[in-house]
Amino acid sequence: EVVVAEVDGLQLHLSTSSATGYLGVSDMGVQRKKKRFQVTWPRRNSRRPHIGYYATAREAAVAFARNIDTKVPKEEPLEEKEEVDAEQVAVVKRRAGASGSKSSDAERDLDLDTARTMFNIEIEGPSLLEQGETGVVATSISSDAATACAAYLAQHWVDGQVRLSRYIVATGYATYGKTISLHDAEAQRRNTLLITHPMLPHARASIDGFAQIESELVEWLHTKYGTVVELFYAHGLRQGPETSNSTGFDVHQDTEDYDFIEYTVVVKLTADEEGEPPSSMRVVGAHSHFEYGPRAGNAGSFRARIHHASVPPRSTRPHVKIAFFFKRSEKGERRAKRGLATGEGTMTQEELALRRRQITSEMGAASLNAGSHELQSAYGTYVGRIARTVVSEARPRCDVCVGCTFFMERLRAKREGIERPDLQDCCGRCTFCRDNPKFGGKGKAKQICLRRWCVAKIPVQLANEAYKLFGMVLPADNDQGKGKWKKDGDGG
């Protein structure tokens, strides 16, 4: 089914991370035969998260849009906020009263803009309305790192994708419809680059300057906000006068897909020419637009929850930017505060700040190490993912079989020419996939083999090599779901 941005004049909420393409819509698959698409509220927006089930993803997306657009979500502030000055808020409220002569559509847009402004004021405080305030904090990183990153992307970002390793390719997204002008999916695919969380180790190892930029931003965010953060994912963007239909974004929040994202930092990788008008963005309700500095590495940081948008560029030259999305590191905060629980007395704020800096530095080093040769291998990431799945789910049901862990380790040893007599094939006696409802449930006709489910997560080229190495052949399409693997020459 084709993902659409609008149905009968109703704007749908798209998501680049959802398998259905729509925010709040989940495909329940074989667990529900007819109405398989579930609609839920974002958890923070309602005490009744469940809306209902629908036959198609589009019907579910329409139901979500009709429900969520009936009110503006009330989100919890990130920390203690100042009392909003009554006179300044009154200025915002008076905007809504000025729409008496406008059409109903204009009134609705104005009311929505007012609500978004009020929401941003709750997060940033009444100073957002003051003269010269933008709602964005200007910062900068190493110009050399930014220039190196821009040069790498200029060479390797071709047709909407960047190869990070032999089998890992970062691509653009094409379903985010909140653009300044009419959305163009193909243009958006070419002008965006989605670096997901599992891709980060490869991006650090492959993209020049990426790891250094991340490290500097983590340190700066700690200094600015006094908390330990970690990068969750990133977006590469080409923005210019011709991209208003793809990367010129209308009003949105950076928590639409992941509500735990706390800070967004957008880094401009390319420098302005002398006399060139600056690139800019805006925060809804802020007195002024935020303008990026002229040199490569100038950046802007803001709370991910605030409503913000792109500003149509005045320059005729395109620019390359990367938006970094950070979450609070709960593990890092726990490590920093661990001294509070010791019996040697309480920790002062200065000591806590020092420990946070140490933890931030250690986590930055860990991020760089994550791009080591182990994860640069063609299958290192997949081994880790498969191992986590097998150990956490399959292991309790079978004391002998550890699933694809052996399978992938044997492939690694074979490639490196290492003799590993301790590695062996799966014993084949694991019944986890036949007992777990996630894979069709016990007694259901459609059952999915656990090993095939795991291997399906690795690239086709690697899977084919693995099948040949172990004398296995991939079952035909009409055998899919029967949970059977065949050996060459044995009838299964």
GROMACS .gro file of C-alpha atoms in nm:
model
  492
    1GLU     CA    1   0.000   0.000   0.000
    2VAL     CA    2   0.134   0.341  -0.101
    3VAL     CA    3   0.204   0.584   0.185
    4VAL     CA    4   0.019   0.913   0.134
    5ALA     CA    5   0.053   1.241   0.320
    6GLU     CA    6  -0.310   1.353   0.292
    7VAL     CA    7  -0.656   1.195   0.264
    8ASP     CA    8  -0.962   1.409   0.181
    9GLY     CA    9  -0.789   1.721   0.306
   10LEU     CA   10  -0.678   1.556   0.632
   11GLN     CA   11  -0.301   1.577   0.688
   12LEU     CA   12  -0.163   1.239   0.797
   13HIS     CA   13   0.132   1.200   1.035
   14LEU     CA   14   0.419   1.024   0.858
   15SER     CA   15   0.711   0.847   1.022
   16THR     CA   16   1.044   0.746   0.873
   17SER     CA   17   1.103   0.480   1.139
   18SER     CA   18   0.764   0.304   1.132
   19ALA     CA   19   0.731  -0.003   0.911
   20THR     CA   20   0.387   0.120   0.801
   21GLY     CA   21   0.512   0.469   0.716
   22TYR     CA   22   0.266   0.632   0.956
   23LEU     CA   23   0.315   0.763   1.309
   24GLY     CA   24   0.119   0.572   1.574
   25VAL     CA   25   0.029   0.284   1.338
   26SER     CA   26   0.165  -0.066   1.397
   27ASP     CA   27   0.122  -0.377   1.184
   28MET     CA   28   0.019  -0.663   1.416
   29GLY     CA   29   0.070  -0.918   1.138
   30VAL     CA   30  -0.052  -1.272   1.190
   31GLN     CA   31  -0.170  -1.198   1.542
   32ARG     CA   32  -0.484  -1.041   1.391
   33LYS     CA   33  -0.632  -1.187   1.073
   34LYS     CA   34  -0.862  -0.904   0.960
   35LYS     CA   35  -0.809  -0.572   1.135
   36ARG     CA   36  -0.432  -0.604   1.169
   37PHE     CA   37  -0.326  -0.236   1.200
   38GLN     CA   38  -0.325  -0.103   1.556
   39VAL     CA   39  -0.347   0.269   1.638
   40THR     CA   40  -0.206   0.405   1.964
   41TRP     CA   41  -0.147   0.750   2.108
   42PRO     CA   42   0.208   0.865   2.173
   43ARG     CA   43   0.255   0.749   2.531
   44ARG     CA   44   0.306   1.092   2.678
   45ASN     CA   45  -0.005   1.243   2.520
   46SER     CA   46  -0.290   1.044   2.675
   47ARG     CA   47  -0.389   0.814   2.958
   48ARG     CA   48  -0.573   0.599   2.704
   49PRO     CA   49  -0.297   0.498   2.463
   50HIS     CA   50  -0.508   0.254   2.256
   51ILE     CA   51  -0.737   0.391   1.982
   52GLY     CA   52  -0.838   0.081   1.784
   53TYR     CA   53  -0.768  -0.168   1.505
   54TYR     CA   54  -0.822  -0.109   1.133
   55ALA     CA   55  -0.809  -0.314   0.815
   56THR     CA   56  -0.557  -0.097   0.629
   57ALA     CA   57  -0.266   0.121   0.732
   58ARG     CA   58  -0.424   0.421   0.562
   59GLU     CA   59  -0.749   0.385   0.758
   60ALA     CA   60  -0.548   0.356   1.078
   61ALA     CA   61  -0.345   0.668   0.992
   62VAL     CA   62  -0.666   0.863   0.928
   63ALA     CA   63  -0.803   0.756   1.267
   64PHE     CA   64  -0.478   0.859   1.435
   65ALA     CA   65  -0.480   1.200   1.266
   66ARG     CA   66  -0.844   1.266   1.358
   67ASN     CA   67  -0.782   1.176   1.721
   68ILE     CA   68  -0.450   1.347   1.776
   69ASP     CA   69  -0.551   1.668   1.599
   70THR     CA   70  -0.847   1.725   1.832
   71LYS     CA   71  -0.616   1.868   2.097
   72VAL     CA   72  -0.261   1.987   2.132
   73PRO     CA   73  -0.061   1.742   2.349
   74LYS     CA   74   0.037   1.862   2.692
   75GLU     CA   75   0.392   1.740   2.751
   76GLU     CA   76   0.581   1.741   3.073
   77PRO     CA   77   0.857   2.002   3.091
   78LEU     CA   78   1.211   1.873   3.090
   79GLU     CA   79   1.298   2.044   3.414
   80GLU     CA   80   1.163   2.308   3.651
   81LYS     CA   81   1.046   2.605   3.443
   82GLU     CA   82   1.008   2.971   3.533
   83GLU     CA   83   0.665   3.118   3.593
   84VAL     CA   84   0.544   3.254   3.260
   85ASP     CA   85   0.490   3.627   3.278
   86ALA     CA   86   0.120   3.707   3.239
   87GLU     CA   87   0.173   4.015   3.027
   88GLN     CA   88   0.399   3.835   2.779
   89VAL     CA   89   0.158   3.543   2.749
   90ALA     CA   90  -0.125   3.791   2.692
   91VAL     CA   91   0.060   3.915   2.383
   92VAL     CA   92   0.048   3.563   2.241
   93LYS     CA   93  -0.317   3.512   2.332
   94ARG     CA   94  -0.414   3.838   2.163
   95ARG     CA   95  -0.293   3.692   1.835
   96ALA     CA   96  -0.576   3.441   1.848
   97GLY     CA   97  -0.829   3.721   1.900
   98ALA     CA   98  -0.712   3.902   1.588
   99SER     CA   99  -0.859   3.642   1.352
  100GLY     CA  100  -1.223   3.753   1.358
  101SER     CA  101  -1.229   3.854   0.992
  102LYS     CA  102  -1.035   3.554   0.864
  103SER     CA  103  -1.167   3.229   0.717
  104SER     CA  104  -1.215   2.924   0.936
  105ASP     CA  105  -0.900   2.759   0.795
  106ALA     CA  106  -0.693   3.066   0.878
  107GLU     CA  107  -0.843   3.078   1.226
  108ARG     CA  108  -0.756   2.715   1.284
  109ASP     CA  109  -0.399   2.770   1.165
  110LEU     CA  110  -0.365   3.073   1.390
  111ASP     CA  111  -0.500   2.883   1.689
  112LEU     CA  112  -0.253   2.601   1.621
  113ASP     CA  113   0.033   2.849   1.592
  114THR     CA  114  -0.073   3.005   1.923
  115ALA     CA  115  -0.087   2.666   2.094
  116ARG     CA  116   0.259   2.577   1.962
  117THR     CA  117   0.394   2.908   2.084
  118MET     CA  118   0.249   2.850   2.431
  119PHE     CA  119   0.402   2.504   2.435
  120ASN     CA  120   0.745   2.642   2.340
  121ILE     CA  121   0.716   2.908   2.612
  122GLU     CA  122   0.656   2.635   2.871
  123ILE     CA  123   0.987   2.477   2.768
  124GLU     CA  124   1.204   2.783   2.703
  125GLY     CA  125   1.037   3.033   2.935
  126PRO     CA  126   0.891   3.378   2.860
  127SER     CA  127   1.229   3.503   2.742
  128LEU     CA  128   1.145   3.340   2.408
  129LEU     CA  129   0.933   3.648   2.328
  130GLU     CA  130   1.202   3.901   2.415
  131GLN     CA  131   1.383   4.116   2.163
  132GLY     CA  132   1.643   3.920   1.966
  133GLU     CA  133   1.559   3.577   2.116
  134THR     CA  134   1.571   3.285   1.871
  135GLY     CA  135   1.516   2.979   2.093
  136VAL     CA  136   1.839   2.831   1.952
  137VAL     CA  137   2.182   2.832   2.116
  138ALA     CA  138   2.469   2.906   1.879
  139THR     CA  139   2.777   2.686   1.905
  140SER     CA  140   3.058   2.564   1.681
  141ILE     CA  141   3.286   2.266   1.633
  142SER     CA  142   3.621   2.217   1.465
  143SER     CA  143   3.617   2.372   1.120
  144ASP     CA  144   3.866   2.111   0.998
  145ALA     CA  145   3.639   1.825   1.108
  146ALA     CA  146   3.336   1.987   0.942
  147THR     CA  147   3.527   2.049   0.619
  148ALA     CA  148   3.659   1.691   0.613
  149CYS     CA  149   3.308   1.557   0.668
  150ALA     CA  150   3.168   1.777   0.391
  151ALA     CA  151   3.442   1.664   0.151
  152TYR     CA  152   3.373   1.298   0.226
  153LEU     CA  153   2.999   1.339   0.168
  154ALA     CA  154   3.060   1.537  -0.152
  155GLN     CA  155   3.256   1.242  -0.289
  156HIS     CA  156   3.054   0.949  -0.155
  157TRP     CA  157   2.696   1.076  -0.118
  158VAL     CA  158   2.567   0.966  -0.459
  159ASP     CA  159   2.205   0.905  -0.559
  160GLY     CA  160   2.079   0.940  -0.203
  161GLN     CA  161   2.311   0.688  -0.040
  162VAL     CA  162   2.650   0.654   0.125
  163ARG     CA  163   2.831   0.323   0.160
  164LEU     CA  164   2.964   0.294   0.515
  165SER     CA  165   3.122  -0.050   0.476
  166ARG     CA  166   3.112  -0.340   0.238
  167TYR     CA  167   2.756  -0.436   0.331
  168ILE     CA  168   2.625  -0.129   0.519
  169VAL     CA  169   2.468   0.150   0.313
  170ALA     CA  170   2.300   0.458   0.457
  171THR     CA  171   2.013   0.585   0.244
  172GLY     CA  172   1.769   0.874   0.245
  173TYR     CA  173   1.406   0.873   0.354
  174ALA     CA  174   1.114   0.968   0.131
  175THR     CA  175   0.795   0.964   0.341
  176TYR     CA  176   0.824   1.274   0.561
  177GLY     CA  177   0.558   1.506   0.422
  178LYS     CA  178   0.600   1.810   0.649
  179THR     CA  179   0.779   2.023   0.392
  180ILE     CA  180   0.750   2.394   0.309
  181SER     CA  181   0.627   2.325  -0.044
  182LEU     CA  182   0.452   2.023  -0.195
  183HIS     CA  183   0.636   1.709  -0.087
  184ASP     CA  184   0.855   1.537  -0.348
  185ALA     CA  185   0.944   1.186  -0.232
  186GLU     CA  186   1.220   1.125  -0.486
  187ALA     CA  187   1.387   1.459  -0.416
  188GLN     CA  188   1.370   1.388  -0.043
  189ARG     CA  189   1.532   1.048  -0.093
  190ARG     CA  190   1.823   1.209  -0.280
  191ASN     CA  191   1.872   1.502  -0.040
  192THR     CA  192   1.849   1.321   0.294
  193LEU     CA  193   2.075   1.067   0.462
  194LEU     CA  194   1.945   0.861   0.753
  195ILE     CA  195   2.222   0.733   0.983
  196THR     CA  196   2.036   0.504   1.221
  197HIS     CA  197   2.157   0.397   1.564
  198PRO     CA  198   2.303   0.062   1.446
  199MET     CA  199   2.489   0.246   1.168
  200LEU     CA  200   2.667   0.488   1.402
  201PRO     CA  201   2.978   0.270   1.459
  202HIS     CA  202   3.025   0.242   1.083
  203ALA     CA  203   2.967   0.615   1.033
  204ARG     CA  204   3.230   0.696   1.296
  205ALA     CA  205   3.477   0.463   1.127
  206SER     CA  206   3.402   0.563   0.766
  207ILE     CA  207   3.293   0.928   0.745
  208ASP     CA  208   3.585   1.166   0.792
  209GLY     CA  209   3.533   1.403   1.084
  210PHE     CA  210   3.206   1.245   1.201
  211ALA     CA  211   3.345   1.095   1.522
  212GLN     CA  212   3.528   1.416   1.614
  213ILE     CA  213   3.214   1.625   1.560
  214GLU     CA  214   3.013   1.387   1.778
  215SER     CA  215   3.275   1.393   2.053
  216GLU     CA  216   3.290   1.773   2.058
  217LEU     CA  217   2.911   1.804   2.069
  218VAL     CA  218   2.878   1.554   2.355
  219GLU     CA  219   3.131   1.753   2.556
  220TRP     CA  220   2.964   2.085   2.472
  221LEU     CA  221   2.615   1.961   2.564
  222HIS     CA  222   2.746   1.840   2.899
  223THR     CA  223   2.906   2.176   2.966
  224LYS     CA  224   2.593   2.365   2.859
  225TYR     CA  225   2.321   2.156   3.024
  226GLY     CA  226   2.511   1.967   3.294
  227THR     CA  227   2.406   1.618   3.194
  228VAL     CA  228   2.557   1.314   3.022
  229VAL     CA  229   2.421   1.260   2.671
  230GLU     CA  230   2.480   1.013   2.390
  231LEU     CA  231   2.412   1.030   2.018
  232PHE     CA  232   2.113   0.820   1.912
  233TYR     CA  233   2.100   0.887   1.537
  234ALA     CA  234   2.173   1.154   1.276
  235HIS     CA  235   2.035   1.301   0.953
  236GLY     CA  236   2.241   1.433   0.664
  237LEU     CA  237   2.068   1.717   0.476
  238ARG     CA  238   2.125   1.904   0.152
  239GLN     CA  239   1.944   2.237   0.175
  240GLY     CA  240   1.917   2.508  -0.087
  241PRO     CA  241   1.673   2.709  -0.297
  242GLU     CA  242   1.561   2.396  -0.485
  243THR     CA  243   1.498   2.173  -0.181
  244SER     CA  244   1.192   2.332  -0.019
  245ASN     CA  245   0.993   2.025  -0.129
  246SER     CA  246   1.233   1.779   0.034
  247THR     CA  247   1.454   1.923   0.310
  248GLY     CA  248   1.282   2.255   0.371
  249PHE     CA  249   1.081   2.135   0.669
  250ASP     CA  250   0.757   2.290   0.790
  251VAL     CA  251   0.675   2.316   1.161
  252HIS     CA  252   0.760   1.991   1.341
  253GLN     CA  253   0.921   1.843   1.652
  254ASP     CA  254   1.225   1.617   1.661
  255THR     CA  255   1.051   1.387   1.911
  256GLU     CA  256   0.788   1.266   1.665
  257ASP     CA  257   0.959   0.930   1.615
  258TYR     CA  258   1.153   0.897   1.943
  259ASP     CA  259   1.009   1.089   2.237
  260PHE     CA  260   1.325   1.036   2.445
  261ILE     CA  261   1.537   1.262   2.221
  262GLU     CA  262   1.634   1.562   2.434
  263TYR     CA  263   1.866   1.780   2.226
  264THR     CA  264   1.911   1.848   1.856
  265VAL     CA  265   2.229   2.005   1.719
  266VAL     CA  266   2.239   2.101   1.351
  267VAL     CA  267   2.594   2.147   1.218
  268LYS     CA  268   2.658   2.336   0.894
  269LEU     CA  269   2.943   2.154   0.720
  270THR     CA  270   2.995   2.400   0.435
  271ALA     CA  271   3.119   2.758   0.464
  272ASP     CA  272   2.949   3.068   0.325
  273GLU     CA  273   3.110   3.274   0.054
  274GLU     CA  274   3.189   3.637   0.128
  275GLY     CA  275   2.868   3.841   0.131
  276GLU     CA  276   2.645   3.533   0.105
  277PRO     CA  277   2.315   3.556   0.300
  278PRO     CA  278   2.322   3.322   0.601
  279SER     CA  279   2.126   3.000   0.633
  280SER     CA  280   1.857   3.019   0.901
  281MET     CA  281   1.579   2.840   1.089
  282ARG     CA  282   1.301   2.949   1.322
  283VAL     CA  283   1.143   2.841   1.649
  284VAL     CA  284   0.767   2.896   1.666
  285GLY     CA  285   0.693   3.201   1.880
  286ALA     CA  286   1.052   3.323   1.900
  287HIS     CA  287   1.110   3.691   1.834
  288SER     CA  288   1.382   3.636   1.571
  289HIS     CA  289   1.507   3.373   1.331
  290PHE     CA  290   1.829   3.188   1.412
  291GLU     CA  291   2.110   3.245   1.161
  292TYR     CA  292   2.401   3.002   1.122
  293GLY     CA  293   2.750   3.147   1.128
  294PRO     CA  294   2.946   3.179   0.803
  295ARG     CA  295   3.223   2.924   0.862
  296ALA     CA  296   3.212   2.546   0.833
  297GLY     CA  297   3.135   2.397   1.174
  298ASN     CA  298   2.894   2.665   1.295
  299ALA     CA  299   2.592   2.503   1.457
  300GLY     CA  300   2.268   2.560   1.645
  301SER     CA  301   2.139   2.360   1.942
  302PHE     CA  302   1.784   2.346   2.075
  303ARG     CA  303   1.548   2.130   2.278
  304ALA     CA  304   1.416   1.856   2.052
  305ARG     CA  305   1.059   1.897   2.181
  306ILE     CA  306   1.009   2.254   2.069
  307HIS     CA  307   0.815   2.332   1.750
  308HIS     CA  308   1.051   2.462   1.483
  309ALA     CA  309   1.083   2.491   1.107
  310SER     CA  310   1.319   2.569   0.823
  311VAL     CA  311   1.335   2.917   0.671
  312PRO     CA  312   1.344   2.942   0.289
  313PRO     CA  313   1.705   3.026   0.201
  314ARG     CA  314   1.801   3.363   0.057
  315SER     CA  315   2.125   3.224  -0.083
  316THR     CA  316   2.144   3.065  -0.427
  317ARG     CA  317   2.404   2.812  -0.310
  318PRO     CA  318   2.313   2.477  -0.150
  319HIS     CA  319   2.461   2.379   0.185
  320VAL     CA  320   2.522   2.045   0.356
  321LYS     CA  321   2.426   1.997   0.719
  322ILE     CA  322   2.404   1.712   0.966
  323ALA     CA  323   2.139   1.707   1.238
  324PHE     CA  324   2.259   1.516   1.545
  325PHE     CA  325   1.990   1.384   1.781
  326PHE     CA  326   2.099   1.321   2.141
  327LYS     CA  327   1.932   1.140   2.428
  328ARG     CA  328   2.010   1.157   2.795
  329SER     CA  329   2.245   0.876   2.893
  330GLU     CA  330   2.078   0.714   3.192
  331LYS     CA  331   2.371   0.478   3.227
  332GLY     CA  332   2.614   0.769   3.225
  333GLU     CA  333   2.412   0.959   3.486
  334ARG     CA  334   2.400   0.653   3.712
  335ARG     CA  335   2.776   0.611   3.684
  336ALA     CA  336   2.830   0.978   3.762
  337LYS     CA  337   2.602   0.969   4.067
  338ARG     CA  338   2.721   0.635   4.200
  339GLY     CA  339   2.937   0.811   4.458
  340LEU     CA  340   2.625   0.955   4.623
  341ALA     CA  341   2.536   0.612   4.755
  342THR     CA  342   2.871   0.542   4.917
  343GLY     CA  343   2.912   0.558   5.290
  344GLU     CA  344   3.185   0.820   5.273
  345GLY     CA  345   2.947   1.113   5.266
  346THR     CA  346   2.760   1.300   5.000
  347MET     CA  347   2.907   1.426   4.677
  348THR     CA  348   2.924   1.800   4.619
  349GLN     CA  349   2.791   1.956   4.299
  350GLU     CA  350   3.148   2.033   4.191
  351GLU     CA  351   3.249   1.669   4.236
  352LEU     CA  352   2.938   1.554   4.050
  353ALA     CA  353   3.016   1.791   3.763
  354LEU     CA  354   3.374   1.660   3.750
  355ARG     CA  355   3.254   1.299   3.740
  356ARG     CA  356   3.009   1.385   3.465
  357ARG     CA  357   3.293   1.530   3.259
  358GLN     CA  358   3.499   1.216   3.317
  359ILE     CA  359   3.210   0.989   3.219
  360THR     CA  360   3.140   1.202   2.911
  361SER     CA  361   3.504   1.172   2.806
  362GLU     CA  362   3.503   0.795   2.861
  363MET     CA  363   3.183   0.753   2.662
  364GLY     CA  364   3.332   0.956   2.379
  365ALA     CA  365   3.632   0.722   2.371
  366ALA     CA  366   3.396   0.425   2.373
  367SER     CA  367   3.215   0.568   2.071
  368LEU     CA  368   3.543   0.589   1.881
  369ASN     CA  369   3.637   0.236   1.982
  370ALA     CA  370   3.300   0.118   1.854
  371GLY     CA  371   3.431   0.194   1.507
  372SER     CA  372   3.721  -0.050   1.546
  373HIS     CA  373   3.803  -0.333   1.308
  374GLU     CA  374   3.563  -0.561   1.493
  375LEU     CA  375   3.261  -0.355   1.393
  376GLN     CA  376   3.405  -0.258   1.057
  377SER     CA  377   3.379  -0.621   0.950
  378ALA     CA  378   3.100  -0.693   0.709
  379TYR     CA  379   2.897  -0.884   0.962
  380GLY     CA  380   3.012  -0.763   1.306
  381THR     CA  381   2.700  -0.557   1.375
  382TYR     CA  382   2.474  -0.841   1.273
  383VAL     CA  383   2.652  -1.092   1.494
  384GLY     CA  384   2.593  -0.865   1.791
  385ARG     CA  385   2.228  -0.813   1.705
  386ILE     CA  386   2.164  -1.182   1.644
  387ALA     CA  387   2.349  -1.284   1.959
  388ARG     CA  388   2.139  -1.047   2.169
  389THR     CA  389   1.820  -1.189   2.020
  390VAL     CA  390   1.920  -1.551   2.064
  391VAL     CA  391   2.063  -1.517   2.414
  392SER     CA  392   1.770  -1.313   2.548
  393GLU     CA  393   1.491  -1.511   2.383
  394ALA     CA  394   1.590  -1.853   2.254
  395ARG     CA  395   1.839  -1.959   2.521
  396PRO     CA  396   1.585  -2.004   2.805
  397ARG     CA  397   1.396  -2.255   2.590
  398CYS     CA  398   1.691  -2.462   2.477
  399ASP     CA  399   2.002  -2.554   2.673
  400VAL     CA  400   2.194  -2.677   2.369
  401CYS     CA  401   2.118  -2.457   2.069
  402VAL     CA  402   2.243  -2.099   2.060
  403GLY     CA  403   2.101  -2.040   1.715
  404CYS     CA  404   2.276  -1.812   1.473
  405THR     CA  405   2.560  -1.723   1.707
  406PHE     CA  406   2.744  -2.042   1.603
  407PHE     CA  407   2.630  -1.994   1.246
  408MET     CA  408   2.787  -1.648   1.213
  409GLU     CA  409   3.097  -1.728   1.419
  410ARG     CA  410   3.175  -2.019   1.187
  411LEU     CA  411   3.147  -1.790   0.888
  412ARG     CA  412   3.383  -1.541   1.050
  413ALA     CA  413   3.639  -1.812   1.134
  414LYS     CA  414   3.619  -1.958   0.784
  415ARG     CA  415   3.680  -1.620   0.623
  416GLU     CA  416   3.980  -1.546   0.844
  417GLY     CA  417   4.124  -1.894   0.795
  418ILE     CA  418   4.105  -1.979   1.164
  419GLU     CA  419   4.045  -2.335   1.282
  420ARG     CA  420   3.761  -2.339   1.536
  421PRO     CA  421   3.673  -2.702   1.614
  422ASP     CA  422   3.463  -2.584   1.908
  423LEU     CA  423   3.212  -2.424   1.671
  424GLN     CA  424   2.934  -2.641   1.540
  425ASP     CA  425   2.601  -2.609   1.366
  426CYS     CA  426   2.275  -2.561   1.549
  427CYS     CA  427   2.150  -2.891   1.688
  428GLY     CA  428   1.813  -2.832   1.525
  429ARG     CA  429   1.614  -2.924   1.837
  430CYS     CA  430   1.516  -2.570   1.940
  431THR     CA  431   1.136  -2.527   1.934
  432PHE     CA  432   1.134  -2.163   2.037
  433CYS     CA  433   0.999  -2.041   1.703
  434ARG     CA  434   0.711  -2.288   1.713
  435ASP     CA  435   0.613  -2.201   2.069
  436ASN     CA  436   0.637  -1.823   2.055
  437PRO     CA  437   0.335  -1.622   1.931
  438LYS     CA  438   0.577  -1.368   1.783
  439PHE     CA  439   0.659  -1.624   1.514
  440GLY     CA  440   0.308  -1.753   1.455
  441GLY     CA  441   0.233  -1.930   1.780
  442LYS     CA  442   0.202  -2.296   1.871
  443GLY     CA  443  -0.035  -2.487   1.649
  444LYS     CA  444  -0.056  -2.217   1.382
  445ALA     CA  445  -0.004  -2.319   1.020
  446LYS     CA  446   0.239  -2.036   0.952
  447GLN     CA  447   0.558  -2.091   1.150
  448ILE     CA  448   0.886  -1.911   1.094
  449CYS     CA  449   1.218  -2.076   1.164
  450LEU     CA  450   1.419  -1.886   1.423
  451ARG     CA  451   1.743  -1.934   1.234
  452ARG     CA  452   1.593  -1.810   0.911
  453TRP     CA  453   1.443  -1.511   1.091
  454CYS     CA  454   1.785  -1.417   1.226
  455VAL     CA  455   1.970  -1.466   0.899
  456ALA     CA  456   1.707  -1.259   0.721
  457LYS     CA  457   1.852  -0.958   0.903
  458ILE     CA  458   2.188  -0.987   0.725
  459PRO     CA  459   2.255  -0.880   0.364
  460VAL     CA  460   2.164  -1.122   0.088
  461GLN     CA  461   2.524  -1.153  -0.037
  462LEU     CA  462   2.647  -1.257   0.306
  463ALA     CA  463   2.358  -1.499   0.354
  464ASN     CA  464   2.424  -1.669   0.019
  465GLU     CA  465   2.791  -1.713   0.109
  466ALA     CA  466   2.689  -1.861   0.443
  467TYR     CA  467   2.445  -2.105   0.284
  468LYS     CA  468   2.713  -2.227   0.044
  469LEU     CA  469   2.974  -2.257   0.319
  470PHE     CA  470   2.755  -2.481   0.534
  471GLY     CA  471   2.602  -2.681   0.251
  472MET     CA  472   2.259  -2.526   0.302
  473VAL     CA  473   2.020  -2.408   0.035
  474LEU     CA  474   1.759  -2.141   0.085
  475PRO     CA  475   1.406  -2.288   0.076
  476ALA     CA  476   1.192  -2.186  -0.219
  477ASP     CA  477   0.942  -1.905  -0.177
  478ASN     CA  478   0.654  -2.149  -0.137
  479ASP     CA  479   0.842  -2.311   0.153
  480GLN     CA  480   0.876  -1.985   0.344
  481GLY     CA  481   0.741  -2.003   0.694
  482LYS     CA  482   0.755  -2.384   0.727
  483GLY     CA  483   1.059  -2.364   0.951
  484LYS     CA  484   1.262  -2.614   0.749
  485TRP     CA  485   1.623  -2.598   0.636
  486LYS     CA  486   1.760  -2.836   0.374
  487LYS     CA  487   2.104  -2.983   0.335
  488ASP     CA  488   2.248  -3.037  -0.012
  489GLY     CA  489   2.163  -3.386  -0.122
  490ASP     CA  490   1.931  -3.485   0.162
  491GLY     CA  491   1.561  -3.400   0.089
  492GLY     CA  492   1.541  -3.187   0.401
   0.00000   0.00000   0.00000
